[in-house]
Amino acid sequence: MSATDRLLEANRAYAETFDHGGLEARPSAGVAVVTCMDARVDPYRTLGLTLGDAHVIRNAGGVVTAEVIRSLTISQHKLGTTEVVLIGHTGCGLEGLDSNEFASKLEEETREPRDWSIAAFEEVDTSVREGIERIKSSPFLSRAESVRGFVYDVNTGALREVE
Amino acid sequence: MSATDRLLEANRAYAETFDHGGLEARPSAGVAVVTCMDARVDPYRTLGLTLGDAHVIRNAGGVVTAEVIRSLTISQHKLGTTEVVLIGHTGCGLEGLDSNEFASKLEEETREPRDWSIAAFEEVDTSVREGIERIKSSPFLSRAESVRGFVYDVNTGALREVE
C-alpha cells in the first residue's frame, strides 16, 4: 500500500465525521499565513487556527517569491485579508544550502535549463526580514494593515518575532 | 487586539504542551502535498497527517507553477519524497475568475507592472489534470514514483480522484 493510499483511507474516515460544511471562502480571521513546506510545521495547530480562518501559503523555505506575491494579492484583493504572518523556522533545509552546488548537481542529472531559481538563504532571520520588506514594499499588497515575521522553533513549538 | 496577536496567544498555549521535538526534516511518509491556500482546506486533518509526515506546498489555486516545481524539486532531491498528492477543491476563488478583468483592476489601482501571471483556471478537474501532467513531465521530478490528483469537497470533507 502506497503512502498516498494510506492518506486516502484516512480521508474517508475524516469525511465520515466532517461537520464544517457551508464555510465561506473569505478567511474569517482576515489573515494570510506564509510559511515553509517543512513537514514539522503545522500552521493550524501552531497558531490555533480553525477551518475557515486563514489562507495558508507554503513553499520551500517560506521565501517571499513573486509567486507568493501573486497568492497574497489574490488573498487581499479578492478575499479581503488584511494581515500577513510570515513564518520561517529553525533547521530549514534551505538555510545554508549551497545553491551553486545544488544547481550543478541538478544540471548534471537532468541536462535541462531551469525557469526558477533555488532561492536558498544564509540565515533565517535575515530571510524573514527580507520577506517582510518585499511584502511591505509591494504595490499589490498595500491593503495589509499588519505584516509581521516570526521564526518557529521545530523543537519547542514556539514562535519568536523577528524585529 | 489584532488577529495576529490572537494567533500568537494561541501559539504560547501550543508551545506549553508541545511534545514533537527532535523530528527529522525528511518527511517520514515520503509524500509532498500540493494544494490551494484556501482557508477551508487543512491538509493535515484531511489526510490524517501527523507532524513530520509530509511536505505541504500551497498557493492561490493549487496551480502547478514554476515555483511549485522548485519546491517539489527540493522536496525530492534534498529530502527524499517520492509521492506527490495534488489537491484542488470545490468553490475555489480562482475557478472561473476573469483574469483580464482582475488584471485591469489591479493595474488601475496600482499602476505597476506585474512579474507574475494570475494563473486562474476555468475548471478545477482540468487544472488538476494539467498540474499532474506538468509534474510528470518535469525533468526535475523524475524521482516521483506516484503522482495523483484529487478534488477536495469543502462541504463534505471528501477527496475525489481525478482520472
Short mmCIF file of C-alpha atoms in Angstrom, two decimals:
data_model
loop_
_atom_site.label_atom_id
_atom_site.label_comp_id
_atom_site.label_asym_id
_atom_site.label_seq_id
_atom_site.Cartn_x
_atom_site.Cartn_y
_atom_site.Cartn_z
CA MET A 1 0.00 0.00 0.00
CA SER A 2 1.45 3.36 -1.02
CA ALA A 3 1.58 6.32 1.37
CA THR A 4 -0.96 8.04 -0.88
CA ASP A 5 -3.39 5.14 -0.43
CA ARG A 6 -2.99 5.40 3.34
CA LEU A 7 -3.79 9.12 3.18
CA LEU A 8 -6.91 8.36 1.14
CA GLU A 9 -8.04 5.85 3.72
CA ALA A 10 -7.58 8.49 6.41
CA ASN A 11 -9.62 10.91 4.31
CA ARG A 12 -12.56 8.51 4.19
CA ALA A 13 -12.64 8.46 7.99
CA TYR A 14 -12.28 12.26 8.08
CA ALA A 15 -15.20 12.80 5.68
CA GLU A 16 -17.45 10.49 7.71
CA THR A 17 -17.44 12.83 10.70
CA PHE A 18 -16.89 16.10 8.80
CA ASP A 19 -19.06 18.89 10.18
CA HIS A 20 -17.59 22.06 8.66
CA GLY A 21 -19.73 22.38 5.53
CA GLY A 22 -21.03 25.76 4.39
CA LEU A 23 -17.99 27.85 5.32
CA GLU A 24 -17.29 30.91 3.18
CA ALA A 25 -14.16 31.25 1.06
CA ARG A 26 -13.33 34.58 2.72
CA PRO A 27 -10.96 33.84 5.65
CA SER A 28 -12.87 34.72 8.83
CA ALA A 29 -9.79 35.96 10.72
CA GLY A 30 -8.68 38.10 7.76
CA VAL A 31 -5.20 36.60 7.91
CA ALA A 32 -2.81 35.09 5.35
CA VAL A 33 -0.01 32.91 6.73
CA VAL A 34 3.13 32.38 4.62
CA THR A 35 5.47 29.62 5.69
CA CYS A 36 7.76 26.78 4.63
CA MET A 37 6.60 23.42 3.26
CA ASP A 38 8.56 21.71 6.09
CA ALA A 39 6.88 18.55 7.40
CA ARG A 40 7.41 19.66 11.01
CA VAL A 41 5.31 22.81 10.63
CA ASP A 42 1.52 22.58 11.03
CA PRO A 43 0.27 26.18 10.84
CA TYR A 44 -3.25 25.31 12.01
CA ARG A 45 -2.11 23.74 15.28
CA THR A 46 0.81 26.13 15.78
CA LEU A 47 -1.46 29.18 15.55
CA GLY A 48 -4.69 27.76 16.94
CA LEU A 49 -6.43 28.21 13.57
CA THR A 50 -9.72 26.54 12.82
CA LEU A 51 -11.11 25.70 9.41
CA GLY A 52 -12.09 28.85 7.51
CA ASP A 53 -9.85 31.23 9.48
CA ALA A 54 -6.86 31.96 7.28
CA HIS A 55 -5.16 31.48 3.96
CA VAL A 56 -2.02 29.37 4.18
CA ILE A 57 0.70 29.79 1.55
CA ARG A 58 3.69 27.43 1.68
CA ASN A 59 6.78 26.78 -0.41
CA ALA A 60 10.33 25.53 0.02
CA GLY A 61 11.89 27.88 2.58
CA GLY A 62 8.89 30.15 3.13
CA VAL A 63 10.70 32.55 0.83
CA VAL A 64 8.68 35.53 -0.47
CA THR A 65 8.97 34.89 -4.19
CA ALA A 66 6.92 36.53 -6.99
CA GLU A 67 4.57 33.57 -6.68
CA VAL A 68 3.91 34.39 -3.02
CA ILE A 69 3.17 37.99 -4.03
CA ARG A 70 0.66 36.54 -6.54
CA SER A 71 -1.09 34.48 -3.87
CA LEU A 72 -1.13 37.34 -1.35
CA THR A 73 -2.50 39.74 -3.97
CA ILE A 74 -5.43 37.41 -4.64
CA SER A 75 -5.83 36.90 -0.88
CA GLN A 76 -6.07 40.66 -0.26
CA HIS A 77 -7.89 41.85 -3.38
CA LYS A 78 -10.35 39.00 -3.91
CA LEU A 79 -10.80 37.61 -0.41
CA GLY A 80 -10.26 40.55 1.90
CA THR A 81 -7.33 39.54 4.13
CA THR A 82 -5.57 42.47 5.83
CA GLU A 83 -2.91 40.79 7.98
CA VAL A 84 0.12 38.79 6.88
CA VAL A 85 2.02 36.42 9.17
CA LEU A 86 5.35 35.26 7.70
CA ILE A 87 6.96 32.28 9.43
CA GLY A 88 10.45 30.89 8.89
CA HIS A 89 11.70 28.04 11.08
CA THR A 90 14.76 26.52 12.71
CA GLY A 91 16.54 23.72 10.87
CA CYS A 92 15.28 24.74 7.43
CA GLY A 93 16.76 22.77 4.53
CA LEU A 94 17.22 25.97 2.55
CA GLU A 95 19.19 27.71 5.29
CA GLY A 96 22.81 27.49 4.33
CA LEU A 97 22.13 25.32 1.26
CA ASP A 98 24.84 25.85 -1.36
CA SER A 99 22.75 26.95 -4.36
CA ASN A 100 25.60 26.63 -6.83
CA GLU A 101 26.44 23.09 -5.79
CA PHE A 102 22.77 22.04 -5.83
CA ALA A 103 22.26 23.71 -9.23
CA SER A 104 25.29 21.89 -10.65
CA LYS A 105 24.05 18.51 -9.42
CA LEU A 106 20.60 19.15 -10.87
CA GLU A 107 22.11 20.14 -14.18
CA GLU A 108 24.31 17.07 -14.25
CA GLU A 109 21.38 14.78 -13.52
CA THR A 110 18.78 16.38 -15.78
CA ARG A 111 20.68 18.30 -18.50
CA GLU A 112 17.76 20.74 -18.51
CA PRO A 113 17.54 24.51 -18.07
CA ARG A 114 15.53 25.78 -15.09
CA ASP A 115 12.99 28.61 -15.24
CA TRP A 116 13.17 29.07 -11.47
CA SER A 117 15.94 29.95 -9.02
CA ILE A 118 16.70 27.80 -5.99
CA ALA A 119 16.07 30.65 -3.51
CA ALA A 120 18.24 29.31 -0.71
CA PHE A 121 19.25 31.72 2.04
CA GLU A 122 22.08 32.13 4.50
CA GLU A 123 20.21 32.76 7.71
CA VAL A 124 16.53 32.50 8.60
CA ASP A 125 16.13 35.82 10.47
CA THR A 126 17.53 37.73 7.50
CA SER A 127 15.31 35.78 5.10
CA VAL A 128 12.20 36.62 7.15
CA ARG A 129 13.25 40.30 7.38
CA GLU A 130 13.74 40.45 3.60
CA GLY A 131 10.39 38.75 3.06
CA ILE A 132 8.59 41.30 5.24
CA GLU A 133 10.28 44.08 3.29
CA ARG A 134 9.19 42.58 -0.03
CA ILE A 135 5.59 42.30 1.16
CA LYS A 136 5.52 45.80 2.64
CA SER A 137 7.00 47.37 -0.46
CA SER A 138 4.81 45.53 -2.98
CA PRO A 139 2.35 47.89 -4.66
CA PHE A 140 -0.09 44.96 -4.88
CA LEU A 141 -0.17 44.41 -1.13
CA SER A 142 -0.95 47.87 0.16
CA ARG A 143 -4.19 46.64 1.75
CA ALA A 144 -2.21 44.91 4.51
CA GLU A 145 -2.70 46.60 7.86
CA SER A 146 -0.21 44.31 9.58
CA VAL A 147 2.82 42.40 8.26
CA ARG A 148 4.83 40.58 10.92
CA GLY A 149 7.54 37.94 10.76
CA PHE A 150 8.48 35.05 13.04
CA VAL A 151 10.82 32.11 13.41
CA TYR A 152 9.18 28.86 14.52
CA ASP A 153 11.29 26.53 16.64
CA VAL A 154 10.59 22.98 15.41
CA ASN A 155 11.84 21.59 18.73
CA THR A 156 9.74 23.69 21.12
CA GLY A 157 6.71 24.66 19.04
CA ALA A 158 7.24 28.33 19.92
CA LEU A 159 7.28 31.39 17.67
CA ARG A 160 9.82 34.18 18.12
CA GLU A 161 9.09 37.52 16.46
CA VAL A 162 11.74 38.87 14.07
CA GLU A 163 12.22 42.58 14.73
CA MET B 1 -6.23 43.07 19.67
CA SER B 2 -5.24 42.15 16.10
CA ALA B 3 -5.88 38.69 14.67
CA THR B 4 -2.10 38.19 14.59
CA ASP B 5 -1.91 38.85 18.35
CA ARG B 6 -4.64 36.28 18.95
CA LEU B 7 -2.66 33.71 16.92
CA LEU B 8 0.45 34.45 18.99
CA GLU B 9 -1.50 33.90 22.18
CA ALA B 10 -2.68 30.56 20.80
CA ASN B 11 0.94 29.68 19.97
CA ARG B 12 2.03 30.23 23.57
CA ALA B 13 -0.53 27.66 24.70
CA TYR B 14 0.56 25.29 21.89
CA ALA B 15 4.23 25.53 22.85
CA GLU B 16 3.47 24.80 26.51
CA THR B 17 2.27 21.29 25.73
CA PHE B 18 4.40 20.70 22.61
CA ASP B 19 5.86 17.19 22.55
CA HIS B 20 7.10 16.75 18.98
CA GLY B 21 10.70 17.89 19.36
CA GLY B 22 13.54 16.05 17.65
CA LEU B 23 11.74 15.19 14.41
CA GLU B 24 13.84 14.94 11.27
CA ALA B 25 13.42 17.31 8.31
CA ARG B 26 12.96 14.35 5.94
CA PRO B 27 9.20 13.67 5.64
CA SER B 28 8.57 10.26 7.21
CA ALA B 29 5.77 9.31 4.79
CA GLY B 30 7.85 10.35 1.76
CA VAL B 31 4.98 12.49 0.46
CA ALA B 32 4.65 16.05 -0.83
CA VAL B 33 1.14 17.51 -0.88
CA VAL B 34 0.39 20.41 -3.24
CA THR B 35 -2.84 22.30 -2.66
CA CYS B 36 -4.61 25.67 -2.57
CA MET B 37 -4.16 28.32 0.14
CA ASP B 38 -7.95 28.19 0.75
CA ALA B 39 -8.91 28.69 4.39
CA ARG B 40 -11.30 25.72 4.27
CA VAL B 41 -8.56 23.22 3.44
CA ASP B 42 -6.50 21.73 6.29
CA PRO B 43 -4.27 19.11 4.64
CA TYR B 44 -3.14 17.60 7.95
CA ARG B 45 -6.67 16.77 9.13
CA THR B 46 -7.98 15.98 5.65
CA LEU B 47 -5.28 13.36 5.06
CA GLY B 48 -4.68 12.17 8.61
CA LEU B 49 -1.13 13.53 8.56
CA THR B 50 0.88 13.91 11.73
CA LEU B 51 3.78 16.25 12.31
CA GLY B 52 6.83 15.21 10.32
CA ASP B 53 4.93 13.14 7.72
CA ALA B 54 4.79 15.27 4.56
CA HIS B 55 5.80 18.44 2.83
CA VAL B 56 2.88 20.77 2.19
CA ILE B 57 3.09 23.28 -0.66
CA ARG B 58 0.23 25.78 -1.04
CA ASN B 59 -0.57 28.74 -3.29
CA ALA B 60 -3.57 30.53 -4.72
CA GLY B 61 -5.46 27.85 -6.67
CA GLY B 62 -3.10 24.94 -6.03
CA VAL B 63 -1.81 25.63 -9.52
CA VAL B 64 1.44 23.89 -10.54
CA THR B 65 3.56 26.95 -11.33
CA ALA B 66 7.34 27.06 -11.82
CA GLU B 67 7.56 27.89 -8.11
CA VAL B 68 5.80 24.64 -7.23
CA ILE B 69 8.26 22.76 -9.45
CA ARG B 70 11.05 24.48 -7.45
CA SER B 71 9.60 23.34 -4.12
CA LEU B 72 8.95 19.79 -5.36
CA THR B 73 12.48 19.55 -6.77
CA ILE B 74 13.95 20.42 -3.38
CA SER B 75 11.47 18.04 -1.73
CA GLN B 76 12.57 15.14 -3.95
CA HIS B 77 16.28 15.85 -4.40
CA LYS B 78 17.16 17.14 -0.93
CA LEU B 79 14.57 15.48 1.30
CA GLY B 80 13.73 12.23 -0.44
CA THR B 81 9.98 12.40 -1.14
CA THR B 82 8.77 10.03 -3.85
CA GLU B 83 4.99 10.58 -3.92
CA VAL B 84 3.07 13.71 -4.92
CA VAL B 85 -0.55 14.36 -3.98
CA LEU B 86 -2.09 17.30 -5.84
CA ILE B 87 -5.38 18.59 -4.43
CA GLY B 88 -7.72 21.14 -6.00
CA HIS B 89 -11.06 21.89 -4.32
CA THR B 90 -14.66 22.88 -4.91
CA GLY B 91 -15.57 26.56 -4.72
CA CYS B 92 -12.04 27.78 -5.50
CA GLY B 93 -11.75 31.55 -5.95
CA LEU B 94 -9.54 31.02 -8.99
CA GLU B 95 -12.02 28.76 -10.77
CA GLY B 96 -13.77 30.89 -13.35
CA LEU B 97 -12.03 34.10 -12.24
CA ASP B 98 -11.80 36.52 -15.17
CA SER B 99 -8.02 37.11 -15.32
CA ASN B 100 -8.30 40.03 -17.72
CA GLU B 101 -10.80 41.88 -15.58
CA PHE B 102 -8.82 41.25 -12.40
CA ALA B 103 -5.58 42.31 -14.12
CA SER B 104 -7.22 45.54 -15.33
CA LYS B 105 -8.48 46.41 -11.87
CA LEU B 106 -5.05 45.74 -10.34
CA GLU B 107 -3.39 47.90 -12.96
CA GLU B 108 -5.88 50.71 -12.39
CA GLU B 109 -5.32 50.60 -8.64
CA THR B 110 -1.56 50.16 -8.59
CA ARG B 111 -0.21 51.48 -11.92
CA GLU B 112 2.54 48.90 -11.61
CA PRO B 113 3.78 46.12 -13.89
CA ARG B 114 3.46 42.56 -12.59
CA ASP B 115 6.22 39.92 -12.81
CA TRP B 116 3.70 37.13 -12.23
CA SER B 117 0.58 35.92 -14.02
CA ILE B 118 -2.74 35.47 -12.25
CA ALA B 119 -2.98 31.75 -13.07
CA ALA B 120 -6.76 31.49 -12.86
CA PHE B 121 -8.40 28.44 -14.44
CA GLU B 122 -11.74 27.55 -15.94
CA GLU B 123 -12.47 24.28 -14.23
CA VAL B 124 -10.83 22.51 -11.32
CA ASP B 125 -10.64 18.97 -12.78
CA THR B 126 -8.84 20.29 -15.85
CA SER B 127 -6.50 22.35 -13.68
CA VAL B 128 -5.60 19.28 -11.59
CA ARG B 129 -5.08 17.19 -14.73
CA GLU B 130 -2.79 19.84 -16.21
CA GLY B 131 -0.90 20.07 -12.92
CA ILE B 132 -0.31 16.31 -12.84
CA GLU B 133 0.95 16.48 -16.40
CA ARG B 134 3.36 19.31 -15.56
CA ILE B 135 4.75 17.37 -12.60
CA LYS B 136 5.05 14.10 -14.53
CA SER B 137 6.80 15.76 -17.45
CA SER B 138 9.23 17.85 -15.40
CA PRO B 139 12.80 16.59 -15.81
CA PHE B 140 13.44 17.72 -12.21
CA LEU B 141 10.74 15.50 -10.75
CA SER B 142 11.62 12.13 -12.21
CA ARG B 143 12.16 10.66 -8.75
CA ALA B 144 8.40 10.59 -8.15
CA GLU B 145 7.05 7.04 -8.04
CA SER B 146 3.46 8.23 -7.72
CA VAL B 147 1.73 11.45 -8.83
CA ARG B 148 -2.02 11.54 -8.23
CA GLY B 149 -4.59 14.31 -8.31
CA PHE B 150 -7.79 14.93 -6.37
CA VAL B 151 -10.60 17.41 -5.86
CA TYR B 152 -11.48 18.13 -2.23
CA ASP B 153 -15.12 18.95 -1.49
CA VAL B 154 -15.12 21.78 1.07
CA ASN B 155 -18.68 20.87 2.07
CA THR B 156 -18.21 17.15 2.72
CA GLY B 157 -14.50 16.83 3.57
CA ALA B 158 -14.11 14.09 0.94
CA LEU B 159 -11.49 13.68 -1.78
CA ARG B 160 -12.40 12.53 -5.27
CA GLU B 161 -9.61 11.25 -7.54
CA VAL B 162 -9.18 12.97 -10.90
CA GLU B 163 -8.59 10.36 -13.58
#
